[in-house]
């Protein structure tokens, strides 16, 4: 089985705290791995680390055979929902995704519509993002993370926390559908029980 993500002896210290020390792990293609810890801030920082938003003090992070530390960014086949995307609230969900898609010019209107429909948002919905519920914003963020054909996803942004517990079932259904389609997924969670049903493995940070 081919790996999508590999950490080799990674250590990260941040503001005087050790996030991880000499950690090595592999996420294989087509698997769903959950990252859980008693300190959710620490787990979120770990997600930022593997998403390339912060760099390790020691060790290497690889996506397939590409060194994240060398290039300083996640390869384009990885979709990321790690931090607040900062949607333009005066625009519709479709218009926001079209604006974001214009950066890389990979996804067109067809791909945007397919991604929105997949997560359960109508592309023709004229509701502005300002009027979106938290659940709809989370769905729109996942649509953004898959609209360019990415086959690996990193999901954090406080999705699986006690504060968002009312949204968990809907988001789990979306991720379960992606899992069946062969996506590789890394998920941060406040508690193991929030995600254990859709994960192949749980890693405690």
Short mmCIF file of C-alpha atoms in Angstrom, two decimals:
data_model
loop_
_atom_site.label_atom_id
_atom_site.label_comp_id
_atom_site.label_asym_id
_atom_site.label_seq_id
_atom_site.Cartn_x
_atom_site.Cartn_y
_atom_site.Cartn_z
CA UNK A 1 0.00 0.00 0.00
CA UNK A 2 1.39 3.39 -1.00
CA UNK A 3 1.68 6.13 1.57
CA UNK A 4 0.30 9.64 1.16
CA UNK A 5 1.94 11.23 4.19
CA UNK A 6 5.04 10.21 6.12
CA UNK A 7 6.70 11.81 9.14
CA UNK A 8 10.26 10.87 10.01
CA UNK A 9 11.59 11.88 13.43
CA UNK A 10 9.60 15.11 13.54
CA UNK A 11 9.97 17.44 16.51
CA UNK A 12 8.13 20.73 16.92
CA UNK A 13 8.42 23.17 19.80
CA UNK A 14 6.18 26.21 19.79
CA UNK A 15 6.30 29.13 22.23
CA UNK A 16 8.17 27.05 24.79
CA UNK A 17 5.91 24.00 24.48
CA UNK A 18 6.69 20.69 22.81
CA UNK A 19 3.97 19.82 20.30
CA UNK A 20 5.54 16.54 19.15
CA UNK A 21 8.95 15.02 19.76
CA UNK A 22 10.67 12.57 17.42
CA UNK A 23 7.37 11.36 15.98
CA UNK A 24 7.32 9.02 12.99
CA UNK A 25 4.12 7.86 11.33
CA UNK A 26 2.65 6.93 7.98
CA UNK A 27 -0.79 7.60 6.52
CA UNK A 28 -1.44 5.10 3.75
CA UNK A 29 -3.45 5.86 0.65
CA UNK A 30 -7.20 5.45 1.10
CA UNK A 31 -7.17 5.44 4.91
CA UNK A 32 -8.79 7.77 7.44
CA UNK A 33 -6.65 8.72 10.43
CA UNK A 34 -7.87 10.72 13.41
CA UNK A 35 -5.61 12.89 15.58
CA UNK A 36 -6.82 13.31 19.14
CA UNK A 37 -5.37 14.84 22.29
CA UNK A 38 -6.41 16.15 25.68
CA UNK A 39 -5.00 19.53 24.66
CA UNK A 40 -6.90 20.42 21.49
CA UNK A 41 -4.73 23.47 20.84
CA UNK A 42 -1.75 21.13 20.64
CA UNK A 43 -3.62 18.88 18.19
CA UNK A 44 -4.50 21.89 16.03
CA UNK A 45 -0.86 22.96 15.95
CA UNK A 46 0.07 19.46 14.86
CA UNK A 47 -2.43 19.74 12.00
CA UNK A 48 -0.89 23.07 11.01
CA UNK A 49 2.49 21.34 11.05
CA UNK A 50 1.49 18.58 8.63
CA UNK A 51 -0.39 21.12 6.49
CA UNK A 52 2.77 23.15 6.02
CA UNK A 53 1.54 26.22 7.90
CA UNK A 54 4.34 25.86 10.44
CA UNK A 55 7.67 24.06 9.99
CA UNK A 56 9.26 21.33 12.14
CA UNK A 57 12.32 22.02 14.26
CA UNK A 58 13.72 18.62 13.32
CA UNK A 59 12.77 15.77 11.03
CA UNK A 60 11.10 15.52 7.65
CA UNK A 61 7.52 15.47 6.39
CA UNK A 62 6.82 13.83 3.04
CA UNK A 63 3.77 13.77 0.81
CA UNK A 64 4.46 10.74 -1.32
CA UNK A 65 8.12 11.42 -2.21
CA UNK A 66 7.90 15.20 -1.97
CA UNK A 67 9.48 16.83 1.07
CA UNK A 68 7.15 19.36 2.65
CA UNK A 69 10.05 20.97 4.44
CA UNK A 70 11.88 21.42 1.16
CA UNK A 71 9.01 23.04 -0.73
CA UNK A 72 7.30 24.78 2.18
CA UNK A 73 3.78 24.00 1.00
CA UNK A 74 1.37 21.11 0.67
CA UNK A 75 1.22 19.60 -2.83
CA UNK A 76 -1.82 20.49 -4.90
CA UNK A 77 -3.36 17.02 -4.58
CA UNK A 78 -4.01 17.74 -0.86
CA UNK A 79 -7.12 19.66 0.19
CA UNK A 80 -6.84 21.59 3.44
CA UNK A 81 -9.46 22.85 5.90
CA UNK A 82 -7.22 23.70 8.83
CA UNK A 83 -7.95 27.32 9.65
CA UNK A 84 -10.82 29.69 8.99
CA UNK A 85 -10.91 30.22 5.24
CA UNK A 86 -12.31 33.72 5.63
CA UNK A 87 -15.10 33.58 3.08
CA UNK A 88 -16.38 36.87 1.68
CA UNK A 89 -19.65 37.05 3.59
CA UNK A 90 -21.38 39.41 1.17
CA UNK A 91 -21.13 36.81 -1.63
CA UNK A 92 -22.89 33.49 -2.18
CA UNK A 93 -21.16 30.18 -1.55
CA UNK A 94 -20.76 29.59 -5.27
CA UNK A 95 -19.24 33.00 -5.87
CA UNK A 96 -16.79 32.46 -3.01
CA UNK A 97 -15.62 29.13 -4.42
CA UNK A 98 -15.36 30.59 -7.91
CA UNK A 99 -13.15 33.36 -6.53
CA UNK A 100 -10.93 30.84 -4.70
CA UNK A 101 -10.80 28.57 -7.76
CA UNK A 102 -9.45 31.49 -9.79
CA UNK A 103 -6.20 31.38 -7.80
CA UNK A 104 -5.00 28.04 -9.19
CA UNK A 105 -7.32 27.94 -12.22
CA UNK A 106 -7.85 24.20 -11.82
CA UNK A 107 -11.56 24.00 -10.95
CA UNK A 108 -14.19 25.44 -13.26
CA UNK A 109 -17.89 26.03 -12.66
CA UNK A 110 -18.67 22.35 -13.29
CA UNK A 111 -16.23 21.17 -10.60
CA UNK A 112 -17.47 23.81 -8.15
CA UNK A 113 -21.08 22.77 -8.67
CA UNK A 114 -20.20 19.09 -8.23
CA UNK A 115 -18.30 19.77 -4.99
CA UNK A 116 -21.12 21.89 -3.54
CA UNK A 117 -23.75 19.32 -4.48
CA UNK A 118 -21.63 16.54 -2.95
CA UNK A 119 -21.60 18.25 0.46
CA UNK A 120 -25.28 19.13 0.31
CA UNK A 121 -25.32 22.80 -0.74
CA UNK A 122 -27.16 23.88 -3.85
CA UNK A 123 -24.85 25.84 -6.20
CA UNK A 124 -27.84 27.98 -7.20
CA UNK A 125 -28.66 28.97 -3.62
CA UNK A 126 -28.53 32.78 -3.61
CA UNK A 127 -28.11 33.00 0.16
CA UNK A 128 -25.05 35.04 1.07
CA UNK A 129 -22.44 33.38 3.29
CA UNK A 130 -23.27 35.96 5.97
CA UNK A 131 -26.57 34.08 6.37
CA UNK A 132 -24.99 30.61 6.44
CA UNK A 133 -25.21 28.50 9.59
CA UNK A 134 -21.98 27.11 11.06
CA UNK A 135 -22.88 23.76 9.52
CA UNK A 136 -23.24 25.24 6.04
CA UNK A 137 -19.91 27.07 6.39
CA UNK A 138 -18.24 23.81 7.35
CA UNK A 139 -19.76 22.07 4.34
CA UNK A 140 -18.68 24.91 2.07
CA UNK A 141 -15.14 24.63 3.46
CA UNK A 142 -15.06 20.91 2.64
CA UNK A 143 -16.36 21.68 -0.86
CA UNK A 144 -13.47 24.12 -1.24
CA UNK A 145 -11.05 21.40 -0.14
CA UNK A 146 -12.21 18.89 -2.80
CA UNK A 147 -13.26 21.05 -5.77
CA UNK A 148 -9.82 20.91 -7.44
CA UNK A 149 -9.78 17.12 -7.54
CA UNK A 150 -7.71 16.61 -4.39
CA UNK A 151 -7.62 13.02 -3.13
CA UNK A 152 -6.20 13.70 0.33
CA UNK A 153 -7.88 15.95 2.89
CA UNK A 154 -6.73 17.49 6.16
CA UNK A 155 -9.66 18.58 8.32
CA UNK A 156 -9.45 20.63 11.53
CA UNK A 157 -10.81 24.15 12.11
CA UNK A 158 -12.67 23.00 15.23
CA UNK A 159 -15.08 20.79 13.26
CA UNK A 160 -15.13 17.89 15.73
CA UNK A 161 -15.33 19.70 19.06
CA UNK A 162 -17.98 19.82 21.76
CA UNK A 163 -18.98 23.29 20.57
CA UNK A 164 -19.91 21.85 17.15
CA UNK A 165 -21.37 18.56 18.36
CA UNK A 166 -24.72 19.29 16.70
CA UNK A 167 -23.00 19.30 13.30
CA UNK A 168 -20.98 16.11 13.73
CA UNK A 169 -23.43 13.66 12.15
CA UNK A 170 -23.72 15.62 8.89
CA UNK A 171 -19.97 16.10 8.55
CA UNK A 172 -19.29 12.44 9.37
CA UNK A 173 -21.66 11.42 6.56
CA UNK A 174 -19.76 13.58 4.07
CA UNK A 175 -16.40 12.18 5.18
CA UNK A 176 -17.76 8.63 5.11
CA UNK A 177 -18.82 9.16 1.47
CA UNK A 178 -15.35 10.46 0.64
CA UNK A 179 -13.82 7.45 2.37
CA UNK A 180 -15.85 5.10 0.16
CA UNK A 181 -14.52 6.97 -2.87
CA UNK A 182 -10.95 6.18 -1.79
CA UNK A 183 -9.95 9.52 -0.30
CA UNK A 184 -7.13 9.69 2.24
CA UNK A 185 -8.22 11.81 5.21
CA UNK A 186 -6.56 13.20 8.32
CA UNK A 187 -8.98 14.56 10.94
CA UNK A 188 -8.33 16.42 14.17
CA UNK A 189 -10.83 15.91 16.97
CA UNK A 190 -11.33 16.95 20.54
CA UNK A 191 -12.51 13.46 21.52
CA UNK A 192 -11.97 10.00 20.07
CA UNK A 193 -15.68 9.12 20.19
CA UNK A 194 -16.53 11.94 17.79
CA UNK A 195 -14.67 10.32 14.90
CA UNK A 196 -13.87 6.69 15.76
CA UNK A 197 -16.70 5.34 13.56
CA UNK A 198 -15.16 6.74 10.38
CA UNK A 199 -11.46 6.25 11.17
CA UNK A 200 -9.19 3.35 10.38
CA UNK A 201 -6.71 4.51 13.02
CA UNK A 202 -6.56 6.99 15.91
CA UNK A 203 -3.27 8.72 16.77
CA UNK A 204 -2.99 10.43 20.16
CA UNK A 205 -0.99 13.65 20.12
#
